[in-house]
Amino acid sequence: MAILTTTNLGQSFGAFDLFSGISVSIPKDGKVGLVGPNGIGKTTFLLILAGQMSPSAGSVQMAKGTRFGYLRQEAAEAFSGRQHSVYDEMLLVFKTLRAIETELRQIETAMSDPAIPQAASDELFERYSTLQEQFELAGGYQYELRIRQVLTGLGFDDQTWQLPLPHLSGGQKTRVLLARLLLEAPDLLILDEPTNHLDVQAIEWLEGTLKTWEGAVLIVSHDRYFLDKTVNTIWEMTRTDVQTYRGNYSAYVLQRDERWERRREEFVALKERLEKELDYIRRNMAGQRTQMAQGKLSRLSREVAAIRAGGLGVLQALESKGWMQVKAEYGVDMQASTVGELHEQIKALQGPTRPQEVNMHIQASHRSGNLVLRTSNLQIGFPGTFLFAADDIVLHRQERAALIGPNGTGKTTFLRTILGHQAPLAGQITPGASLEIGYFSQAHDSLNRNNTVLDELLAQENMMLSEARNYLARYLFRGDDVYKPISLLSGGERGRLALALLALQKANFLLLDEPTNHLDIPAQETLQAALAEFQGTILMVTHDRYLVDRLATQIWELRDGRLYVYTGGYQEYLAQRSQETEAAREAVIQARAAIIPASNGEDTPRLSKNEQRKRAAALADLEQQVHALEARLQTISQTLQAATQAQSFDKIQSLSLEYAAAEEELAQRMTEWETLAHE
């Protein structure tokens, strides 16, 4: 059963039709990702679904009693006029529960009064029992844990919880709104770019939360990896309809390409049929079959006119609705009246074309040496400011390294050091032979904001005007777009221009700093394909896990003041990190086991016998606590697995938080144990 349905939905602004004819539905447990080029109307579509904008045509129907939550891309105004803290905002979600909790405490106080009459006591007890059952069923004993889990998962530390809402940045307010929506647990979540203000850790947490979400979800996102992990249906939006594809984003890409190939083959077959029928008409117009040929001419002319008006879709409508209705609905031109006219119209028919895409190719002017980059004992930072030390790096020709890590850890500084814009704090960077470096800056600070798009291109490359305009058209700068000042370009437009200029450098070693930022999915796909075909070497700084997963042959991770080098792709990196985590845990356990016998035997001579006994007792107590916590974690894990299979969101939420709290407590006890054992 559908939780939401749209029928022939359309939105126009004056004479401009943003989109039209959208008829889709979301089942109660649907997980839908909405994709399409920038400017196609995705955000407007969500606003209409959320009831914050009226459509120009069509309708939206929601199942009776449906509760929905809507996350805007930017929610800076979402808490206008509210002065309370982040945590207090979360508490508002549980206003009813907290009122019940208050009444329960009041009843407890009243019942503890020895002077209360028995009849009143019985009445209070009955009321208390009813309220307590309501409180428990509604998750009253877990709501504070749920708040902690959601806020922590979305990257809010304890100090941030008490900040007043007006003191937050726009990105923080968006995350607060997302946190509140998750706690409200609506039947339908409508999310517009939910990952925009999240780091990778928070995105991964959100992925896990949405995987087990009991209601429906509709997501607009440029994060392809996120869509891969969270949705089971993709809607591809165009100006005139929405195509539905089953599966996640990767499945959609395969199905979409197959669909386009089928449509191409269908068009080729259709055109062959039209030409054969026209040949029959031409041969029989002057013979005994003149009347039949004229009838075929009229029918064929209508078919061609329908195709010219709107492609194969209008031709199908012609077959079901008839000529007069199609002519009125689609504004079909007059059909050809002669064989010659029809021949020219058939020749001019264009097959189905994909939406406009960036046409990008990156070629190196010459081949570099086999060794592209080597470092030894490298330390990165500024004078007086240490950022990180690096494992020794060896990067060979045609390898693709991905540098990942939290913002502010020094990734861009590392690229600038490789470029020679600043010196390392220590160690050496050895570039290979015959290197030609091309640099893509995420800030696009090399662009002259006072130039037009065309001027910027001509300033960097000597071209004829016609050649320059044709080149810019490949990057979707067409018509008057080439005269736009760079200062007025959107983030996506600046990114496309920077990529256009990068391709002209003919470099054999590309340093890319967040190359997919602000690009829509079609542009991301084009860039990915161009990089996959590139015959040189690539070092990319990116949060785009889909790009990393598809391209990287090495992963360089920045964490805790060090750059760690992992050979292999992203999945191999994830496996290695998991193994490292498990190995570290085992090492701690083994170290603990090795120290215990020593503590039971000959102890440190500086301790008195009484102190030795106290320490041994404390160690034994901590050891018992650690074992108990490990057993508790195992039990919670088993229960959590069962809840996940049952898709019980409330249990998953509470158990996950309980698991995290137990893990934190275990870490504290192990730290205490290790400190005491080594004294």
XYZ file of C-alpha atoms in Angstrom:
679
model
C 0.000 0.000 0.000
C 1.301 3.450 -0.948
C 2.004 6.018 1.733
C 2.305 8.813 -0.862
C 1.098 9.139 -4.460
C 1.420 11.926 -7.026
C -0.742 12.224 -10.141
C 0.391 14.253 -13.186
C 2.272 16.627 -10.905
C 3.690 19.728 -12.571
C 5.244 23.062 -11.650
C 5.533 26.121 -13.880
C 6.933 29.590 -13.360
C 5.272 31.849 -15.910
C 5.799 30.355 -19.359
C 8.607 28.085 -18.083
C 7.639 24.501 -17.233
C 10.064 23.247 -14.593
C 8.577 19.733 -14.709
C 5.289 18.084 -15.623
C 3.429 14.795 -15.752
C 5.040 13.221 -12.667
C 3.057 10.247 -11.374
C 4.819 8.158 -8.714
C 4.083 6.390 -5.445
C 6.039 5.336 -2.346
C 5.100 2.193 -0.399
C 4.969 2.335 3.398
C 8.422 0.780 3.716
C 9.919 2.310 0.558
C 13.486 3.640 0.515
C 13.667 5.928 -2.520
C 16.541 8.005 -3.889
C 15.625 10.890 -6.229
C 18.334 11.798 -8.761
C 18.608 14.131 -11.718
C 20.711 17.030 -13.017
C 20.984 20.281 -11.071
C 18.121 22.620 -11.926
C 15.703 19.861 -12.924
C 13.409 20.692 -9.969
C 14.188 18.074 -7.310
C 14.040 20.501 -4.367
C 10.841 22.082 -5.729
C 9.317 18.609 -6.027
C 10.137 17.890 -2.366
C 8.674 21.240 -1.277
C 5.413 20.305 -2.996
C 5.357 16.876 -1.337
C 5.982 18.507 2.047
C 3.066 20.893 1.519
C 5.294 23.974 1.470
C 4.545 24.820 -2.169
C 1.441 24.394 -4.310
C 1.835 22.629 -7.668
C 0.768 24.232 -10.917
C -0.878 20.993 -11.988
C -1.685 17.560 -10.630
C -2.118 16.413 -7.055
C -0.411 14.775 -4.069
C -2.193 12.199 -1.913
C -0.915 10.890 1.421
C -2.337 7.923 3.275
C -4.674 8.975 6.094
C -2.860 9.648 9.355
C 0.606 9.761 7.780
C 3.196 11.673 9.797
C 6.049 13.041 7.714
C 9.249 14.940 8.406
C 11.015 17.223 5.935
C 14.683 18.219 6.003
C 15.619 21.214 3.883
C 19.088 21.539 2.387
C 19.675 24.556 4.598
C 17.715 24.851 7.819
C 19.184 28.071 9.233
C 15.677 29.509 9.732
C 14.172 26.337 11.157
C 14.561 27.490 14.777
C 13.858 31.186 14.358
C 12.970 32.804 17.678
C 13.923 29.798 19.801
C 16.486 30.491 22.525
C 16.749 27.126 24.244
C 19.603 24.616 23.928
C 20.180 21.775 21.486
C 19.313 19.209 24.161
C 16.134 21.054 25.164
C 15.068 20.996 21.491
C 15.419 17.219 21.523
C 13.401 16.986 24.740
C 10.483 18.744 23.008
C 10.039 15.600 20.892
C 9.156 13.708 24.066
C 6.914 16.373 25.606
C 4.026 13.948 26.156
C 6.309 11.285 27.641
C 7.894 13.786 29.999
C 4.454 14.972 31.138
C 3.571 11.364 32.001
C 6.932 11.020 33.768
C 6.200 14.142 35.842
C 2.769 12.838 36.820
C 4.291 9.476 37.816
C 6.736 11.251 40.152
C 3.855 13.286 41.630
C 1.810 10.141 42.249
C 4.818 8.453 43.891
C 5.147 11.405 46.248
C 1.435 11.370 47.060
C 1.395 7.605 47.684
C 4.307 7.871 50.098
C 2.189 10.066 52.418
C 1.184 7.821 55.375
C -1.920 9.921 56.032
C -3.476 9.213 52.631
C -6.833 7.379 52.888
C -6.915 3.827 51.555
C -9.534 4.597 48.912
C -7.445 7.485 47.552
C -4.330 5.292 47.664
C -6.061 2.594 45.619
C -7.232 5.156 43.083
C -3.721 6.601 42.791
C -2.222 3.143 42.417
C -4.623 2.305 39.583
C -3.774 5.567 37.854
C -0.066 4.931 38.419
C -0.267 1.453 36.882
C -2.044 2.788 33.768
C 0.444 5.617 33.282
C 3.451 3.391 33.887
C 2.272 0.956 31.204
C 1.760 3.842 28.754
C 5.175 5.248 29.642
C 6.949 1.940 29.116
C 5.178 1.099 25.840
C 6.011 4.540 24.455
C 9.707 4.081 25.212
C 9.771 6.292 28.272
C 12.736 4.513 29.809
C 14.835 4.899 26.663
C 14.145 8.419 25.370
C 17.182 9.988 27.029
C 19.346 7.201 25.630
C 17.849 7.770 22.175
C 18.675 11.469 22.377
C 22.254 10.684 23.346
C 22.620 8.163 20.533
C 21.244 10.459 17.829
C 23.162 13.563 18.891
C 26.397 11.624 19.254
C 25.825 9.844 15.954
C 25.392 13.168 14.124
C 28.604 14.567 15.564
C 27.418 16.640 18.538
C 29.638 16.348 21.610
C 28.406 16.910 25.175
C 29.476 20.556 25.191
C 27.466 21.311 22.043
C 24.301 19.930 23.641
C 23.971 22.944 25.917
C 24.598 25.582 23.242
C 21.620 27.887 22.558
C 20.179 27.363 19.076
C 20.929 30.958 17.909
C 24.653 30.328 18.585
C 24.841 27.464 16.082
C 26.086 27.711 12.507
C 23.734 27.059 9.619
C 25.189 23.579 9.128
C 24.783 22.769 12.826
C 21.149 23.884 12.738
C 20.540 21.571 9.796
C 22.000 18.693 11.794
C 19.846 19.603 14.804
C 16.749 19.492 12.594
C 17.814 16.105 11.232
C 18.348 14.823 14.782
C 14.886 15.968 15.803
C 13.289 14.341 12.747
C 15.001 11.026 13.513
C 13.771 11.149 17.108
C 10.217 11.970 15.977
C 10.315 8.798 13.821
C 7.722 9.934 11.229
C 6.085 7.510 8.822
C 7.768 9.271 5.890
C 11.144 10.998 5.979
C 11.800 13.501 3.158
C 15.497 14.423 3.155
C 17.111 16.998 0.848
C 20.893 16.478 0.777
C 21.118 15.111 4.362
C 24.887 14.469 4.164
C 25.880 18.051 3.283
C 27.042 18.962 6.796
C 28.159 15.553 8.032
C 31.636 14.035 8.246
C 32.209 10.467 7.075
C 31.689 8.998 10.560
C 28.321 10.727 10.937
C 27.302 9.722 7.398
C 28.090 6.088 8.171
C 26.012 6.317 11.354
C 23.111 7.812 9.383
C 23.429 5.049 6.788
C 23.053 2.443 9.515
C 20.045 4.258 10.988
C 18.216 4.546 7.648
C 18.919 0.909 6.757
C 16.746 -0.175 9.682
C 14.198 2.638 9.434
C 10.717 1.176 9.781
C 8.950 3.882 7.786
C 9.398 5.241 4.265
C 12.277 7.458 3.154
C 12.650 9.770 0.134
C 16.183 11.130 -0.297
C 17.685 13.673 -2.673
C 21.462 13.306 -2.548
C 24.558 13.725 -4.702
C 26.358 11.217 -2.459
C 26.259 8.093 -4.599
C 27.826 5.847 -1.949
C 25.202 7.008 0.554
C 22.427 6.145 -1.916
C 24.029 2.749 -2.461
C 23.800 2.041 1.274
C 20.335 3.431 2.062
C 17.811 3.057 -0.783
C 16.220 0.184 -2.693
C 14.594 2.287 -5.435
C 15.883 5.115 -7.621
C 13.668 7.757 -9.223
C 15.342 9.473 -12.175
C 13.717 12.862 -12.711
C 13.409 14.620 -16.070
C 11.338 17.598 -17.212
C 8.462 15.385 -18.267
C 8.457 12.329 -16.024
C 10.151 10.195 -13.390
C 11.597 6.817 -14.358
C 11.616 4.160 -11.620
C 14.509 1.712 -11.177
C 14.574 -1.105 -8.622
C 17.684 -1.430 -6.477
C 20.329 0.952 -5.155
C 22.350 3.515 -7.086
C 24.793 1.004 -8.610
C 21.886 -1.136 -9.820
C 20.260 1.984 -11.275
C 23.378 2.836 -13.316
C 23.367 -0.613 -14.927
C 19.614 -0.571 -15.627
C 19.732 2.983 -16.974
C 22.470 2.173 -19.466
C 20.600 -0.958 -20.566
C 17.412 1.093 -20.974
C 19.127 3.683 -23.123
C 20.569 0.956 -25.330
C 17.125 -0.639 -25.704
C 15.617 2.726 -26.628
C 18.340 3.265 -29.222
C 17.724 -0.164 -30.725
C 13.950 0.430 -30.728
C 14.429 3.718 -32.560
C 16.693 2.141 -35.172
C 14.114 -0.607 -35.747
C 11.292 1.965 -35.893
C 13.078 4.104 -38.460
C 13.751 1.051 -40.606
C 10.026 0.205 -40.491
C 9.027 3.756 -41.420
C 11.411 3.747 -44.392
C 10.110 0.364 -45.592
C 6.504 1.536 -45.384
C 7.389 4.753 -47.171
C 9.027 2.716 -49.940
C 5.797 0.683 -50.294
C 3.766 3.901 -50.502
C 6.107 5.378 -53.133
C 5.865 2.252 -55.299
C 2.072 2.020 -55.158
C 0.875 5.620 -55.322
C 0.263 5.440 -59.091
C -0.945 1.860 -59.441
C -3.956 -0.242 -58.621
C -3.214 0.127 -54.934
C -3.325 3.914 -54.945
C -6.139 4.132 -52.419
C -4.368 1.742 -50.040
C -1.097 3.669 -50.442
C -2.841 6.975 -49.700
C -4.356 5.490 -46.533
C -0.926 4.275 -45.433
C 0.512 7.735 -46.225
C -2.023 9.396 -43.928
C -1.360 6.925 -41.088
C 2.413 7.060 -41.485
C 2.345 10.861 -41.588
C 0.516 10.922 -38.248
C 3.041 8.539 -36.707
C 5.976 10.658 -37.852
C 4.252 13.836 -36.637
C 3.749 12.238 -33.196
C 7.413 11.178 -33.002
C 8.531 14.678 -33.974
C 6.315 16.133 -31.232
C 7.619 14.039 -28.385
C 9.421 10.879 -29.360
C 8.405 7.279 -28.839
C 6.232 8.143 -25.842
C 3.855 10.245 -27.960
C 3.801 7.512 -30.604
C 2.615 5.060 -27.941
C -0.019 7.583 -26.856
C -1.202 7.801 -30.449
C -1.829 4.062 -30.489
C -3.943 4.192 -27.317
C -5.665 7.586 -27.467
C -6.145 8.277 -31.151
C -5.072 11.124 -33.419
C -7.438 13.892 -32.340
C -6.717 13.530 -28.621
C -2.944 13.288 -29.117
C -2.996 16.272 -31.469
C -4.748 18.347 -28.803
C -2.717 17.160 -25.808
C 0.752 17.330 -27.339
C 0.355 20.131 -29.872
C 1.318 17.864 -32.790
C 2.269 19.693 -35.990
C 0.484 19.122 -39.275
C 1.437 15.830 -40.801
C 3.166 15.525 -44.172
C 0.832 15.550 -47.142
C 3.180 14.222 -49.822
C 5.656 11.354 -50.110
C 8.496 13.854 -50.543
C 7.617 15.771 -47.373
C 7.298 12.543 -45.402
C 10.652 11.318 -46.717
C 12.378 14.473 -45.501
C 10.687 14.225 -42.085
C 11.752 10.597 -41.608
C 15.331 11.445 -42.579
C 15.359 14.267 -40.001
C 14.112 12.124 -37.093
C 16.572 12.089 -34.198
C 16.919 9.110 -31.917
C 16.466 9.332 -28.130
C 19.214 11.372 -26.544
C 20.472 11.328 -23.007
C 20.185 14.467 -20.876
C 22.945 16.966 -21.527
C 26.146 15.748 -19.905
C 29.660 17.076 -19.523
C 31.859 15.750 -22.322
C 35.220 15.468 -20.598
C 38.454 13.816 -21.664
C 41.802 14.177 -19.890
C 44.931 13.283 -21.813
C 48.577 13.652 -20.870
C 50.948 15.323 -23.319
C 53.690 12.830 -22.495
C 54.415 9.858 -20.275
C 56.047 10.267 -16.886
C 58.690 8.010 -15.428
C 57.649 4.846 -13.625
C 58.283 6.432 -10.219
C 55.981 9.409 -9.701
C 56.374 10.240 -6.018
C 58.474 9.042 -3.099
C 58.618 10.387 0.451
C 60.768 9.517 3.467
C 60.403 10.541 7.120
C 57.941 13.229 6.044
C 56.373 15.704 8.473
C 53.759 18.197 7.282
C 52.767 21.503 8.833
C 53.706 25.143 9.175
C 56.575 26.701 11.133
C 55.582 26.168 14.743
C 52.536 24.054 13.813
C 52.869 20.274 13.366
C 50.004 18.643 11.453
C 51.059 15.045 10.825
C 53.860 12.603 10.088
C 53.561 10.224 7.145
C 54.376 6.624 6.425
C 56.917 6.442 3.626
C 55.092 6.730 0.289
C 55.879 5.175 -3.086
C 53.528 6.096 -5.935
C 54.031 4.650 -9.406
C 52.755 5.690 -12.833
C 49.031 5.017 -13.437
C 48.332 4.424 -9.760
C 45.437 6.291 -8.154
C 45.826 7.268 -4.522
C 42.947 8.600 -2.412
C 43.813 10.783 0.594
C 41.016 10.595 3.160
C 40.494 11.914 6.671
C 38.541 14.486 8.703
C 38.471 18.130 7.716
C 41.237 20.257 9.188
C 43.818 17.480 9.449
C 46.117 18.845 6.729
C 45.088 17.183 3.452
C 45.137 20.367 1.368
C 48.386 21.419 3.060
C 49.905 18.111 1.968
C 48.951 18.767 -1.657
C 50.445 22.256 -1.461
C 53.644 20.755 -0.061
C 53.870 18.325 -2.985
C 53.378 21.275 -5.336
C 56.291 23.061 -3.670
C 54.145 25.930 -2.419
C 55.502 25.302 1.069
C 58.312 23.242 2.554
C 57.812 20.154 4.738
C 58.677 20.430 8.416
C 60.986 17.452 8.032
C 61.809 14.636 5.654
C 61.964 14.538 1.880
C 59.605 14.534 -1.086
C 61.166 13.118 -4.260
C 59.179 13.679 -7.485
C 59.660 11.341 -10.440
C 61.061 12.163 -13.849
C 59.153 13.964 -16.631
C 56.298 15.028 -14.350
C 53.717 17.539 -15.514
C 51.446 18.312 -12.553
C 47.843 19.461 -12.929
C 46.205 20.862 -9.781
C 42.485 21.154 -9.077
C 41.831 23.370 -6.046
C 38.579 22.890 -4.152
C 38.417 26.651 -3.568
C 38.945 27.366 -7.294
C 41.130 30.246 -6.114
C 43.040 30.319 -9.405
C 39.938 31.581 -11.242
C 39.754 35.331 -11.851
C 36.322 36.301 -10.474
C 36.270 39.420 -12.657
C 36.592 37.442 -15.885
C 33.768 35.932 -17.863
C 33.828 32.188 -18.511
C 35.039 32.814 -22.063
C 37.698 35.337 -20.981
C 39.057 32.914 -18.383
C 39.448 30.183 -20.984
C 41.118 32.475 -23.525
C 43.464 33.825 -20.838
C 44.801 30.303 -20.272
C 44.604 28.819 -23.752
C 45.165 30.449 -27.153
C 42.069 29.523 -29.169
C 39.894 30.866 -31.938
C 36.619 32.239 -30.615
C 34.552 29.524 -32.299
C 36.906 26.821 -31.008
C 36.682 28.214 -27.476
C 32.878 28.287 -27.533
C 32.714 24.725 -28.857
C 35.079 23.596 -26.114
C 33.057 25.313 -23.393
C 29.878 23.730 -24.773
C 31.354 20.340 -23.879
C 31.217 21.528 -20.251
C 27.609 22.779 -20.622
C 28.463 26.460 -21.071
C 26.273 27.223 -24.066
C 24.884 30.390 -25.612
C 25.122 33.415 -23.359
C 26.439 31.265 -20.488
C 29.977 31.877 -21.788
C 29.597 35.582 -20.950
C 28.672 34.970 -17.303
C 31.099 36.568 -14.823
C 32.850 33.932 -12.744
C 31.712 35.787 -9.614
C 28.096 34.892 -10.485
C 28.666 31.190 -11.223
C 27.229 28.530 -8.949
C 29.529 26.108 -7.163
C 28.770 23.431 -9.753
C 29.462 25.818 -12.650
C 32.794 26.878 -11.155
C 33.679 23.215 -10.726
C 32.905 22.459 -14.375
C 34.968 25.430 -15.540
C 37.909 24.376 -13.365
C 37.717 20.864 -14.827
C 37.633 22.316 -18.358
C 40.817 24.262 -17.650
C 42.448 21.256 -15.974
C 41.883 19.091 -19.068
C 43.739 21.655 -21.185
C 46.904 21.354 -19.085
C 47.739 17.907 -20.555
C 49.268 16.934 -17.192
C 50.419 13.391 -16.415
C 50.063 13.706 -12.624
C 46.761 15.060 -11.320
C 46.399 16.505 -7.807
C 42.662 16.795 -7.177
C 41.282 18.507 -4.071
C 37.582 17.556 -3.665
C 36.915 17.415 -7.421
C 33.253 16.288 -7.074
C 32.199 19.072 -4.681
C 29.065 20.864 -5.982
C 28.862 18.637 -9.068
C 25.559 16.943 -9.802
C 25.490 13.193 -10.270
C 25.720 13.223 -14.096
C 28.826 15.445 -13.878
C 30.293 13.198 -11.162
C 29.781 10.177 -13.387
C 31.451 11.909 -16.332
C 34.425 12.946 -14.212
C 34.728 9.423 -12.836
C 34.739 7.958 -16.358
C 37.359 10.491 -17.505
C 39.615 9.694 -14.548
C 39.179 5.960 -15.109
C 40.416 6.374 -18.701
C 43.267 8.728 -17.767
C 46.642 7.157 -18.549
C 48.587 9.176 -15.985
C 48.751 9.151 -12.179
C 46.182 10.552 -9.742
C 46.275 11.733 -6.144
C 42.833 12.832 -5.003
C 41.630 14.338 -1.752
C 37.937 13.516 -1.510
C 35.017 12.612 0.723
C 33.318 10.944 -2.262
C 33.454 7.314 -1.168
C 31.837 6.136 -4.410
C 34.640 7.741 -6.445
C 37.253 6.278 -4.109
C 35.652 2.839 -4.247
C 35.631 2.828 -8.050
C 39.073 4.308 -8.741
C 41.574 4.102 -5.892
C 44.479 1.640 -5.923
C 45.933 3.063 -2.698
C 44.241 4.606 0.339
C 46.143 7.178 2.386
C 44.314 7.819 5.650
C 44.994 10.748 7.964
C 44.150 10.094 11.600
C 45.619 10.941 14.978
C 48.440 13.011 13.522
C 49.715 10.398 11.093
C 49.212 9.459 7.452
C 48.804 5.682 7.047
C 49.297 4.041 3.645
C 47.082 1.108 2.612
C 47.602 -0.734 -0.653
C 44.530 -1.857 -2.567
C 41.129 -0.294 -3.099
C 38.548 1.043 -0.680
C 37.014 -2.314 0.212
C 40.471 -3.742 0.930
C 41.165 -0.701 3.110
C 37.955 -1.246 5.096
C 38.887 -4.893 5.621
C 42.410 -3.969 6.759
C 41.102 -1.335 9.183
C 38.699 -3.867 10.648
C 41.545 -6.350 11.095
C 43.698 -3.680 12.738
C 40.943 -2.820 15.188
C 40.457 -6.457 16.114
C 44.217 -7.020 16.419
C 44.575 -4.021 18.727
C 41.810 -5.391 20.923
C 43.445 -8.819 21.050
C 46.799 -7.245 21.911
C 45.262 -5.469 24.871
C 43.636 -8.677 26.064
C 46.906 -10.604 25.754
C 48.870 -7.879 27.480
C 46.361 -7.913 30.289
C 46.621 -11.689 30.610
C 50.441 -11.516 30.672
C 50.530 -8.934 33.432
C 48.072 -10.652 35.768
C 50.357 -13.568 36.701
C 53.138 -11.159 37.456
C 50.901 -9.150 39.705
C 49.980 -12.313 41.588
C 53.587 -13.274 42.064
C 56.581 -11.107 42.785
C 55.415 -7.516 42.808
C 57.125 -4.170 42.645
C 59.419 -3.889 45.632
C 58.397 -0.296 46.288
C 54.938 -1.456 47.419
C 54.240 -2.684 50.942
C 52.543 -6.040 51.382
C 49.323 -4.249 52.318
C 49.540 -2.087 49.180
C 50.266 -5.172 47.108
C 47.184 -6.899 48.516
C 45.041 -3.819 47.837
C 46.323 -3.539 44.271
C 45.817 -7.253 43.629
C 42.261 -6.995 44.946
C 41.581 -3.933 42.824
C 42.996 -5.681 39.766
C 40.860 -8.735 40.435
C 37.756 -6.566 40.838
C 38.485 -4.698 37.598
C 39.146 -7.991 35.854
C 35.766 -9.286 37.025
C 34.080 -6.101 35.794
C 35.774 -6.419 32.391
C 34.628 -10.024 31.991
C 31.094 -9.057 33.002
C 31.037 -6.182 30.513
C 32.353 -8.424 27.722
C 29.611 -10.939 28.456
C 27.059 -8.117 28.520
C 28.262 -6.867 25.130
C 27.877 -10.337 23.674
C 24.328 -10.611 25.010
C 23.378 -7.148 23.694
C 24.886 -8.014 20.317
C 22.764 -11.151 20.041
C 19.618 -9.273 21.074
C 20.451 -6.463 18.655
C 20.809 -8.966 15.821
C 17.369 -10.368 16.560
C 15.864 -6.868 16.720
C 17.471 -6.006 13.398
C 15.970 -9.079 11.762
C 12.590 -8.126 13.234
C 13.089 -4.515 12.044
C 12.145 -3.172 15.478
C 13.424 0.398 15.336
C 12.847 1.275 18.987
C 14.711 -1.818 20.163
C 17.501 -1.231 17.679
C 17.878 2.360 18.846
C 17.923 1.536 22.559
C 20.100 -1.563 22.171
C 22.606 0.263 19.973
C 22.954 2.995 22.555
C 23.174 0.418 25.350
C 25.923 -1.334 23.385
C 27.805 1.928 22.893
C 27.531 2.773 26.597
C 28.781 -0.693 27.556
C 31.669 -0.394 25.103
C 32.599 2.979 26.575
C 32.462 1.571 30.091
C 34.575 -1.415 29.024
C 37.200 0.896 27.560
C 37.298 2.890 30.801
C 37.681 -0.227 32.940
C 40.430 -1.611 30.704
C 42.251 1.721 30.894
C 41.945 1.686 34.689
C 43.183 -1.899 34.763
C 46.196 -1.177 32.549
C 47.138 1.895 34.582
C 46.922 -0.011 37.852
C 48.732 -3.071 36.473
C 51.696 -0.987 35.306
C 52.121 1.017 38.524
